[in-house]
mmCIF file with all atom_site columns, C-alpha atoms in Angstrom:
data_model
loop_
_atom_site.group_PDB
_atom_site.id
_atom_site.type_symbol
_atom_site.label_atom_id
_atom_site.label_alt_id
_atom_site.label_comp_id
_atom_site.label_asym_id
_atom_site.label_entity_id
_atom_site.label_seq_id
_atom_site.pdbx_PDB_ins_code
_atom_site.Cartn_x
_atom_site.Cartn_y
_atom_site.Cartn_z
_atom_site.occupancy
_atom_site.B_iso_or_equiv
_atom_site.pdbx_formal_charge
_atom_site.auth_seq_id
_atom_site.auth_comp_id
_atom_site.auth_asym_id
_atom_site.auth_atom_id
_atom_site.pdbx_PDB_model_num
ATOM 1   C CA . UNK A 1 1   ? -8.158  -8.108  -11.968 1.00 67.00 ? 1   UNK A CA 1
ATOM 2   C CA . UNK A 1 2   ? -6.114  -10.645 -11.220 1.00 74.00 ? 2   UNK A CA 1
ATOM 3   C CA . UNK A 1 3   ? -5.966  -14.507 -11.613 1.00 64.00 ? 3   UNK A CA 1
ATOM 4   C CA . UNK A 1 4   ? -3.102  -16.063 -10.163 1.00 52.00 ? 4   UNK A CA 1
ATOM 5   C CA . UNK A 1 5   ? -3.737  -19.901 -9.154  1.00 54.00 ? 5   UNK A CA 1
ATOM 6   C CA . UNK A 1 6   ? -1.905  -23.454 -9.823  1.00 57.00 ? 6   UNK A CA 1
ATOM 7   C CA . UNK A 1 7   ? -4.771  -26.300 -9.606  1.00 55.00 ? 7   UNK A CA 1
ATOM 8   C CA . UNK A 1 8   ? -3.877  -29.775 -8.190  1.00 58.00 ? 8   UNK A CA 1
ATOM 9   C CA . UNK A 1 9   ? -6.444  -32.223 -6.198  1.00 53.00 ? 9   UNK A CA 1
ATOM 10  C CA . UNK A 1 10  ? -6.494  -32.417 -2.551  1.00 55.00 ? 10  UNK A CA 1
ATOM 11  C CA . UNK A 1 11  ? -7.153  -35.013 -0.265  1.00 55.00 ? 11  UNK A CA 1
ATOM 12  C CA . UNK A 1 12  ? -10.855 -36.087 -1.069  1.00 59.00 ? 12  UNK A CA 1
ATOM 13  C CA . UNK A 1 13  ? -10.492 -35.012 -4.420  1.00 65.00 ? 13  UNK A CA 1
ATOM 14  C CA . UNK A 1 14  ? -10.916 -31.474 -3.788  1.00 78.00 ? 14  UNK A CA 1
ATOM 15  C CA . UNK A 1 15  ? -9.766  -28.952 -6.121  1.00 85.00 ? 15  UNK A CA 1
ATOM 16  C CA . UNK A 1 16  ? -7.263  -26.908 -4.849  1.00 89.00 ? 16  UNK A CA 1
ATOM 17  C CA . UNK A 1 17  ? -6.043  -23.237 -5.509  1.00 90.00 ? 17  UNK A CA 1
ATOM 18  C CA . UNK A 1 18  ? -3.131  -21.807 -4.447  1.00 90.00 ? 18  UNK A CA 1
ATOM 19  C CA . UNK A 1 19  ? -2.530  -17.734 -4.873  1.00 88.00 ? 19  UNK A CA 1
ATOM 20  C CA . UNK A 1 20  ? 0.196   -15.302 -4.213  1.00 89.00 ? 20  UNK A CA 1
ATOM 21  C CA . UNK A 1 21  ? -0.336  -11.727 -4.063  1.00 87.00 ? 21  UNK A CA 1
ATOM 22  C CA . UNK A 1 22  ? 2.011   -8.991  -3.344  1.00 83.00 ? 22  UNK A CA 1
ATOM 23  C CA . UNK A 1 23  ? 0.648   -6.322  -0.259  1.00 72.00 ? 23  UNK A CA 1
ATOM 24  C CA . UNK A 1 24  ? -2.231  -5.623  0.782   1.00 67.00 ? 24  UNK A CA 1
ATOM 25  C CA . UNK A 1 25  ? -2.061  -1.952  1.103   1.00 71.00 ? 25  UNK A CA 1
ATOM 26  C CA . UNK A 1 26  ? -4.182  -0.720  -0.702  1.00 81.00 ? 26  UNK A CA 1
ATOM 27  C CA . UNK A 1 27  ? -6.586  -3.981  0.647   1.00 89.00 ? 27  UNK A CA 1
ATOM 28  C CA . UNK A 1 28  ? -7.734  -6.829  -1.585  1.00 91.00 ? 28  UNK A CA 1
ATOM 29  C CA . UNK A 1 29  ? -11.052 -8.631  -2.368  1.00 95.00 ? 29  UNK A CA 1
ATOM 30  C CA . UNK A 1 30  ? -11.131 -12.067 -3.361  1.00 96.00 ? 30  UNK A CA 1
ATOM 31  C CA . UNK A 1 31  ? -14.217 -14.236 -5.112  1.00 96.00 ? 31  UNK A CA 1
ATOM 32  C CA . UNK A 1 32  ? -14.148 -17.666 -3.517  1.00 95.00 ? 32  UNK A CA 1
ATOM 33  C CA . UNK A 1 33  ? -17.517 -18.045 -5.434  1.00 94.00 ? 33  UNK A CA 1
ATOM 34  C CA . UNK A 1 34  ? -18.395 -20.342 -8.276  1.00 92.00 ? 34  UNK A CA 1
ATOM 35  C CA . UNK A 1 35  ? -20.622 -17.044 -9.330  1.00 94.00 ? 35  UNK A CA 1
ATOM 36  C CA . UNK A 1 36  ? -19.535 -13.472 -11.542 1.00 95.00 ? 36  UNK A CA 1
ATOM 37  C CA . UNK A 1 37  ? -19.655 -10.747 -9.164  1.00 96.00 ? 37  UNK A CA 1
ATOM 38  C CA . UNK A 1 38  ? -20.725 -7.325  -10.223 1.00 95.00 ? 38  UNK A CA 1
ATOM 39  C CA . UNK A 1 39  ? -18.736 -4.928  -7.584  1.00 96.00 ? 39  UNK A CA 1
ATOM 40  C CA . UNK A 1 40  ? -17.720 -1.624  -7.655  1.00 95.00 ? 40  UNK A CA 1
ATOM 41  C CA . UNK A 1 41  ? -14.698 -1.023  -6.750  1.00 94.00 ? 41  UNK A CA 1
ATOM 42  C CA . UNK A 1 42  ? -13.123 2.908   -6.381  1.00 93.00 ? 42  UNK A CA 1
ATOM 43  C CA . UNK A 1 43  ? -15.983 4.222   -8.038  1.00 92.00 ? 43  UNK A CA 1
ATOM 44  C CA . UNK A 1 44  ? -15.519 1.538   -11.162 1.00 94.00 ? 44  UNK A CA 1
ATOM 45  C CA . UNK A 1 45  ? -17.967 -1.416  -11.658 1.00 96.00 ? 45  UNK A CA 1
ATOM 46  C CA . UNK A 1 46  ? -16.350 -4.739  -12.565 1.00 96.00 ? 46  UNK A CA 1
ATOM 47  C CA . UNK A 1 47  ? -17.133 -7.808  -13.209 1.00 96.00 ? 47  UNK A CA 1
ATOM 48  C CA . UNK A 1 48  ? -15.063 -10.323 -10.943 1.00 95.00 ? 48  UNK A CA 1
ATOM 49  C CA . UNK A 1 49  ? -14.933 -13.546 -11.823 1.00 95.00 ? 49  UNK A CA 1
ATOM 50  C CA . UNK A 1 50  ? -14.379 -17.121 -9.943  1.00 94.00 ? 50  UNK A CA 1
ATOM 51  C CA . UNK A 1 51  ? -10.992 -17.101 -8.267  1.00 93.00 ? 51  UNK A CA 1
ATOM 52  C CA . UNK A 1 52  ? -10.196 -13.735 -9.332  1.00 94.00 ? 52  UNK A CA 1
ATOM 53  C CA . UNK A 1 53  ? -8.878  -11.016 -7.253  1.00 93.00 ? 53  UNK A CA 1
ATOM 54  C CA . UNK A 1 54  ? -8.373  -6.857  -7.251  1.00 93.00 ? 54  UNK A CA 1
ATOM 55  C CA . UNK A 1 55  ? -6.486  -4.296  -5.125  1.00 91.00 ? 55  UNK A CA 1
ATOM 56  C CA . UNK A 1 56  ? -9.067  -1.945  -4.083  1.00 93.00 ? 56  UNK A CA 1
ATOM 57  C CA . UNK A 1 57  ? -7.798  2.167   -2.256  1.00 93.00 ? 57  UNK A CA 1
ATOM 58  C CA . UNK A 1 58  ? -10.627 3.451   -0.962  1.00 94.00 ? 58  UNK A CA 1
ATOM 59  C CA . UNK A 1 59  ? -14.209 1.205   -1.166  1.00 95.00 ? 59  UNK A CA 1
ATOM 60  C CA . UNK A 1 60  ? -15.750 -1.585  -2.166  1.00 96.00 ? 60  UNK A CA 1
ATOM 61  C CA . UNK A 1 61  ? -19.578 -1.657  -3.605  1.00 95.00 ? 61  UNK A CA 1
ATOM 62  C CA . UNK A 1 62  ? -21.682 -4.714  -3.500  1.00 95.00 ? 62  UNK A CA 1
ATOM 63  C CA . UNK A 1 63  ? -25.397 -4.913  -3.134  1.00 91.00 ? 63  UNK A CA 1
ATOM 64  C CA . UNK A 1 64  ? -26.325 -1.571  -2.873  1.00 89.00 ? 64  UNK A CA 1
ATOM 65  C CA . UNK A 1 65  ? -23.866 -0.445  -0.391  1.00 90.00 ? 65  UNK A CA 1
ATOM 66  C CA . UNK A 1 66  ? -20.011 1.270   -0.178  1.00 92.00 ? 66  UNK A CA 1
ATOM 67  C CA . UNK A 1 67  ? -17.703 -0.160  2.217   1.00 93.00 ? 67  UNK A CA 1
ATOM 68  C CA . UNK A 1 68  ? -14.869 2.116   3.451   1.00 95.00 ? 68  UNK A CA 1
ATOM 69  C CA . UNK A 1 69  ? -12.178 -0.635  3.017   1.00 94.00 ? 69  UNK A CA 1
ATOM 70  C CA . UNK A 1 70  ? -9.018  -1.368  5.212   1.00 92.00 ? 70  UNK A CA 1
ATOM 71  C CA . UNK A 1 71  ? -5.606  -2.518  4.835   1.00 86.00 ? 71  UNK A CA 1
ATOM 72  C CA . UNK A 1 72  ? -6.038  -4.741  7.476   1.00 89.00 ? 72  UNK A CA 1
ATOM 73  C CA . UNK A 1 73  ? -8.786  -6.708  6.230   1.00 92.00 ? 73  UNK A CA 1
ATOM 74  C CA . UNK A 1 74  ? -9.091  -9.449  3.836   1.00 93.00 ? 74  UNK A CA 1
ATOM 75  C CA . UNK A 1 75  ? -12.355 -9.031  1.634   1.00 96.00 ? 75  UNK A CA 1
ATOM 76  C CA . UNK A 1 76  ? -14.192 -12.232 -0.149  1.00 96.00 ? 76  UNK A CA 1
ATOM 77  C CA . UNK A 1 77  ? -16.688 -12.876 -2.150  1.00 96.00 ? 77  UNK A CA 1
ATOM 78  C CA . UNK A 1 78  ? -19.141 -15.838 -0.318  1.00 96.00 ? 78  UNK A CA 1
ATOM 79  C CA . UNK A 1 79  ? -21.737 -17.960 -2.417  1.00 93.00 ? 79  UNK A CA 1
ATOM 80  C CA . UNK A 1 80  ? -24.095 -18.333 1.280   1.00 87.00 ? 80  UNK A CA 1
ATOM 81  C CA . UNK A 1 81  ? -26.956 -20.482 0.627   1.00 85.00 ? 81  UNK A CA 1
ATOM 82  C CA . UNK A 1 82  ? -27.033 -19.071 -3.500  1.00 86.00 ? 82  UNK A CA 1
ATOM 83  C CA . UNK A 1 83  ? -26.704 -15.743 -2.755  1.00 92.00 ? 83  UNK A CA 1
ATOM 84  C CA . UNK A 1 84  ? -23.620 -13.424 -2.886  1.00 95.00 ? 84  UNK A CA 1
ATOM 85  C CA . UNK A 1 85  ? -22.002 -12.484 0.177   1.00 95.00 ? 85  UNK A CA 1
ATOM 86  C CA . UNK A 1 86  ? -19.654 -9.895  0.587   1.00 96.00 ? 86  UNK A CA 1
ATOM 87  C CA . UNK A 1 87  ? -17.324 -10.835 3.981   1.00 96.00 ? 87  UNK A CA 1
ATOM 88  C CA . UNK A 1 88  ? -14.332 -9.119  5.857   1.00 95.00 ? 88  UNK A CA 1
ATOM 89  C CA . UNK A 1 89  ? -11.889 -11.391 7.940   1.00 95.00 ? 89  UNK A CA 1
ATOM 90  C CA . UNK A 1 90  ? -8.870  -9.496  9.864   1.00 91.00 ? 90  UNK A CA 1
ATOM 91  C CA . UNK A 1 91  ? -5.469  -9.465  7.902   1.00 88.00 ? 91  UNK A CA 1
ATOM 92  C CA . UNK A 1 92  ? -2.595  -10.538 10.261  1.00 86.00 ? 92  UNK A CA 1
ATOM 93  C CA . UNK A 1 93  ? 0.326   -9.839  9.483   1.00 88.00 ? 93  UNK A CA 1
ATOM 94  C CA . UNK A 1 94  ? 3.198   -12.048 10.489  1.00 93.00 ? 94  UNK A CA 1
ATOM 95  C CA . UNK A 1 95  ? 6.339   -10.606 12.907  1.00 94.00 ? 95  UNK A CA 1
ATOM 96  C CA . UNK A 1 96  ? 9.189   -10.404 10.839  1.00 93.00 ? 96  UNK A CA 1
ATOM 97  C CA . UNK A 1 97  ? 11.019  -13.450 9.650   1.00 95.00 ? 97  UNK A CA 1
ATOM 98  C CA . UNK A 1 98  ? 7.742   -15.943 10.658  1.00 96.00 ? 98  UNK A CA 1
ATOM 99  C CA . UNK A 1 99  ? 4.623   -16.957 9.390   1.00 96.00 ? 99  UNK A CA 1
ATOM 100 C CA . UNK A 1 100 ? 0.826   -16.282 10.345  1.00 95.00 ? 100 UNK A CA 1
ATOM 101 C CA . UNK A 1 101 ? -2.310  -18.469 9.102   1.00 96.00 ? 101 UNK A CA 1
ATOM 102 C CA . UNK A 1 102 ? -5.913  -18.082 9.224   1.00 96.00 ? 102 UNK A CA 1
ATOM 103 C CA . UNK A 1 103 ? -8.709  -21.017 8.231   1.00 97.00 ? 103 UNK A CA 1
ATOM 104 C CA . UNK A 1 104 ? -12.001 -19.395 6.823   1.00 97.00 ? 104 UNK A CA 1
ATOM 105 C CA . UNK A 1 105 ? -15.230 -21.542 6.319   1.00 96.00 ? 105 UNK A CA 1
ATOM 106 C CA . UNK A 1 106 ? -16.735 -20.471 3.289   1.00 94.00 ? 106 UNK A CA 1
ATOM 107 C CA . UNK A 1 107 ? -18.911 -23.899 2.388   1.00 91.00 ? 107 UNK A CA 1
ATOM 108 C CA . UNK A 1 108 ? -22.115 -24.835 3.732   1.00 88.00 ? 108 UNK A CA 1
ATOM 109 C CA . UNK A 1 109 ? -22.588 -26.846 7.533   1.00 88.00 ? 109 UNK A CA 1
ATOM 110 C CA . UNK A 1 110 ? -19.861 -26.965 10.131  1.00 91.00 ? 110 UNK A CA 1
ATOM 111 C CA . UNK A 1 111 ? -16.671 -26.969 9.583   1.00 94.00 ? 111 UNK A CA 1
ATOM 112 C CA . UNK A 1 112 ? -13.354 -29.022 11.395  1.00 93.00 ? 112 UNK A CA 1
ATOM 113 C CA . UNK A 1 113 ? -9.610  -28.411 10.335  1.00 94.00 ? 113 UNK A CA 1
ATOM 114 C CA . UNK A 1 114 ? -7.022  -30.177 12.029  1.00 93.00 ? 114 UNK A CA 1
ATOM 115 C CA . UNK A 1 115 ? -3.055  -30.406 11.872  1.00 93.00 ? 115 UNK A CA 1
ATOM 116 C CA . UNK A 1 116 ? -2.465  -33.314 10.777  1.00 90.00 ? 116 UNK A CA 1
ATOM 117 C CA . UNK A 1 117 ? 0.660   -33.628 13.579  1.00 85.00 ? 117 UNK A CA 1
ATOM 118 C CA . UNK A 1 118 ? -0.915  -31.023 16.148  1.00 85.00 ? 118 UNK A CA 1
ATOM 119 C CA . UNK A 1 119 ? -4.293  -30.244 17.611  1.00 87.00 ? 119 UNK A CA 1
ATOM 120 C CA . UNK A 1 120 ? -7.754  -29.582 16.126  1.00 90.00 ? 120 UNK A CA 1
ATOM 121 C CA . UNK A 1 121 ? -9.227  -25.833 15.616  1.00 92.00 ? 121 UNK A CA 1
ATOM 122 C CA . UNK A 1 122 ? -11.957 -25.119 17.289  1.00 92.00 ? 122 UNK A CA 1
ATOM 123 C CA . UNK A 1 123 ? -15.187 -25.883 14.692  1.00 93.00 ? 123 UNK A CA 1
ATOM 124 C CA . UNK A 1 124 ? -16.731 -22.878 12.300  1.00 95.00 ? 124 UNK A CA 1
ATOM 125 C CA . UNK A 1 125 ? -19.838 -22.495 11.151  1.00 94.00 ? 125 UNK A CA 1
ATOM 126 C CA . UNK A 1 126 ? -20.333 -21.103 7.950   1.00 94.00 ? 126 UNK A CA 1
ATOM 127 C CA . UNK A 1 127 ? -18.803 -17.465 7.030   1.00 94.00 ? 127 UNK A CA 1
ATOM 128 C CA . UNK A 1 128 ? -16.674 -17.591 9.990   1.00 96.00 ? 128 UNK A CA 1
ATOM 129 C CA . UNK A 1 129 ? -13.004 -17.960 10.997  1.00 96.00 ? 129 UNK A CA 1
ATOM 130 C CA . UNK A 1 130 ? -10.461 -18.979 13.223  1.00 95.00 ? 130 UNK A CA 1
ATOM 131 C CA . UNK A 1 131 ? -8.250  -16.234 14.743  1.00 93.00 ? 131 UNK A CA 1
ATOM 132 C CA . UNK A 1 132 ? -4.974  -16.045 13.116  1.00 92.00 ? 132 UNK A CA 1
ATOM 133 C CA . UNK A 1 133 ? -2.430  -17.787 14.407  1.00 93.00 ? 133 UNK A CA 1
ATOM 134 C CA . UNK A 1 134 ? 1.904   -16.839 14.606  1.00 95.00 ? 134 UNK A CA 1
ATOM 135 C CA . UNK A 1 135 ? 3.795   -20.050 12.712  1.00 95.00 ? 135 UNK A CA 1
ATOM 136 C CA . UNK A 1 136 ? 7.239   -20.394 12.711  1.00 94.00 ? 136 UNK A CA 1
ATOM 137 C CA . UNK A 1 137 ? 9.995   -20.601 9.563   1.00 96.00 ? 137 UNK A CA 1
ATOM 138 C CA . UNK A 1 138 ? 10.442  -22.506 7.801   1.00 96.00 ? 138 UNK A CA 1
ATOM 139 C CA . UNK A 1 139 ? 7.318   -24.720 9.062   1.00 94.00 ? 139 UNK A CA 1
ATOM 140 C CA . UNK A 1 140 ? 5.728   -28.104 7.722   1.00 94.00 ? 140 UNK A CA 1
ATOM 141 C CA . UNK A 1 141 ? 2.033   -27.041 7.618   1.00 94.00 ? 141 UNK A CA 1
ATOM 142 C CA . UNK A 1 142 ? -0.620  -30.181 7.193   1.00 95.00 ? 142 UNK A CA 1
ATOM 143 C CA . UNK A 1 143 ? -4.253  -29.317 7.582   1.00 95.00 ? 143 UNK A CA 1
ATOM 144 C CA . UNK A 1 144 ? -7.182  -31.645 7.243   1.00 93.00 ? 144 UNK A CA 1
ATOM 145 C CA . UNK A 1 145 ? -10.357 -30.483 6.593   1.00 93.00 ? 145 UNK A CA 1
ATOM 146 C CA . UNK A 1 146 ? -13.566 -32.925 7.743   1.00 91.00 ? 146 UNK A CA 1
ATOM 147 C CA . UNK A 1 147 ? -17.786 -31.626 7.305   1.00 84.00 ? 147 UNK A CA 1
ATOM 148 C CA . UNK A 1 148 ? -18.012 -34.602 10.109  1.00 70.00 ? 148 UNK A CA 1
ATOM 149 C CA . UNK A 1 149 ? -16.243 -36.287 12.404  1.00 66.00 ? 149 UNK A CA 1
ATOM 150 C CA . UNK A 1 150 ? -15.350 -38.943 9.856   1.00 69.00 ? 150 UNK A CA 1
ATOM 151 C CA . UNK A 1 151 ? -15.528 -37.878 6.283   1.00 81.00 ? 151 UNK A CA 1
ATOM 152 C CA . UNK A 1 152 ? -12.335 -35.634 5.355   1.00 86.00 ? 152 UNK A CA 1
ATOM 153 C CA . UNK A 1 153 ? -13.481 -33.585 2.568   1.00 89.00 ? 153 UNK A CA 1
ATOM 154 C CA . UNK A 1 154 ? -9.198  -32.182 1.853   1.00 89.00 ? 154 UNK A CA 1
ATOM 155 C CA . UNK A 1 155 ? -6.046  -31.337 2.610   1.00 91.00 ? 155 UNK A CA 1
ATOM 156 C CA . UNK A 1 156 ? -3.481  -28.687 2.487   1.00 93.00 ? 156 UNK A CA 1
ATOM 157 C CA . UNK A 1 157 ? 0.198   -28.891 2.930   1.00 94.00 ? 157 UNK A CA 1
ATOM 158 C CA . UNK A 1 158 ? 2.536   -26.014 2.075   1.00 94.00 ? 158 UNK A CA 1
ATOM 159 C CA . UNK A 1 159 ? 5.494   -24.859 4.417   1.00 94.00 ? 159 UNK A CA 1
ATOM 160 C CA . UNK A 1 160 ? 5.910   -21.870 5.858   1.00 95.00 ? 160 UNK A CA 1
ATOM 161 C CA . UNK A 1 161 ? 7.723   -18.731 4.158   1.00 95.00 ? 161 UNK A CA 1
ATOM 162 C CA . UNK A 1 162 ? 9.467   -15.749 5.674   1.00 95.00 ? 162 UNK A CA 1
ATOM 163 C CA . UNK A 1 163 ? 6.972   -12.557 6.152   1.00 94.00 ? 163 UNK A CA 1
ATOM 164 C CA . UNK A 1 164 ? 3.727   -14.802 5.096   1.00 94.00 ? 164 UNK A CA 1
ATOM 165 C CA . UNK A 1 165 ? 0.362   -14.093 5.803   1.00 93.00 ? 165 UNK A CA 1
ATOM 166 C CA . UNK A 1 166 ? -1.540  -17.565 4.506   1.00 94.00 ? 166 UNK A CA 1
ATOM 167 C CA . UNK A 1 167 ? -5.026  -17.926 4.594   1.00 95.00 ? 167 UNK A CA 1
ATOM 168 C CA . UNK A 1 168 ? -6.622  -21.387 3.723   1.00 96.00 ? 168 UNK A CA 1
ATOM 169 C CA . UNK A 1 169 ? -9.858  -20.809 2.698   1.00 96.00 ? 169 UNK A CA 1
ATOM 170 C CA . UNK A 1 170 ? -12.393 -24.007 2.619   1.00 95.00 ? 170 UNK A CA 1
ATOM 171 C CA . UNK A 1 171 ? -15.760 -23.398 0.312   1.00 92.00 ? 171 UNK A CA 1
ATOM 172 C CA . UNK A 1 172 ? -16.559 -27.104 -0.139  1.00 88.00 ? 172 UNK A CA 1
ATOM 173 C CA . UNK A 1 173 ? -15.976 -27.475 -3.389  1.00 89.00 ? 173 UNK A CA 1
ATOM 174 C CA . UNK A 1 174 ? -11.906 -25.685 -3.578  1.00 92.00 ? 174 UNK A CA 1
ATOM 175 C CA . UNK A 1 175 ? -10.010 -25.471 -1.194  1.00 94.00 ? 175 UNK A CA 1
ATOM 176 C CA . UNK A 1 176 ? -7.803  -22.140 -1.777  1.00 95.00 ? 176 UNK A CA 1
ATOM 177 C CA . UNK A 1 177 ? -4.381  -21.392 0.127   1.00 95.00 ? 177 UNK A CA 1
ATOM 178 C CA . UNK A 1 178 ? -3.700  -17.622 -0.740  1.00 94.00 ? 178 UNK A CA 1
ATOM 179 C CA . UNK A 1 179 ? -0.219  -16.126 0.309   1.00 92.00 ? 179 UNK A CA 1
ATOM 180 C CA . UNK A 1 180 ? 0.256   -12.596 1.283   1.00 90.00 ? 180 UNK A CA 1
ATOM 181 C CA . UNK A 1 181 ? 3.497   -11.168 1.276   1.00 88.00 ? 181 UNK A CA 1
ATOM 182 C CA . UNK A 1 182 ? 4.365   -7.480  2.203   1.00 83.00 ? 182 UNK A CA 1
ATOM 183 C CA . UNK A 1 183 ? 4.882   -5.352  -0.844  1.00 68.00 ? 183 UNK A CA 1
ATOM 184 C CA . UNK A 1 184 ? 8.741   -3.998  -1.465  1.00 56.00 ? 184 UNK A CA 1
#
């Protein structure tokens, strides 16, 4: 298990988290809760903990059930209305040489992130995504997050790196970027 994370406040006073992981082959699972969650992973229970993550081969247990996990997915660990969720999102990666990004929405009510020099995403409700999107390198990246049309609960800037798949990853109270580069 891994815990790999610098902490700084956001805009709004949001916690912020920012992770860098190496491949994704085998796939990863993330907790974005504030929760311990008892998974198995490859036939091995463990006990992941807040902003930890794990490289799982082969499946991923959670609430009674195995998962058959992918490469291409990007598995996270959802506190949904107090309850553990386990949730996949599509892992995109980047052409050579450029950048992709993907917001997921893992607070409570609807979500709105907007570039702070570009347009606004379309809005997500909780547990959902936007489709990942092809950034160029090297890229000043500004997102604002707002739970209305007013109140903007964080930001995020980072810029873009060569070959990176970021994900920012909103769950109300942190506001996690993770980075995921191809292994070598």
């Amino acid at each position: 298990m891994n815990k790999t994370y610098t902490t700084e406040e956001g805009g709004g006073g949001m916690r912020t988290e920012a992770l860098r992981i190496a491949g994704t082959n085998p796939a990863i699972v993330f907790n974005a809760s504030e929760k311990n969650a008892s998974i198995t992973v490859d036939k091995r229970k463990y006990n992941l903990q807040p902003a930890e993550w794990m490289h799982i081969k082969e499946t991923i247990g959670f609430s009674g059930s195995n998962i058959a996990v992918s490469a291409d997915c990007f598995y996270c660990m959802l506190d949904q209305d107090g309850d553990l969720e386990l949730w996949s999102y599509p892992l995109k990666r980047p052409p050579k040489e450029e950048a992709s990004l993907q917001i997921i929405h893992g607070g409570t009510g609807r979500l709105t992130a907007k570039a702070r020099y570009g347009d606004t995403f379309p809005s997500l409700n909780p547990g959902s995504s936007t489709s990942p999107i092809t950034l160029f390198v090297p890229m000043d990246v500004v997102i604002d997050f707002y739970e209305s049309t007013e109140h903007r609960k964080g930001t995020y800037h980072y810029v873009t790196k060569e070959n990176q798949a970021g994900m920012l990853l909103y769950t109300g109270s942190c506001l996690y970027f993770i980075e995921i580069f191809p292994s070598h």
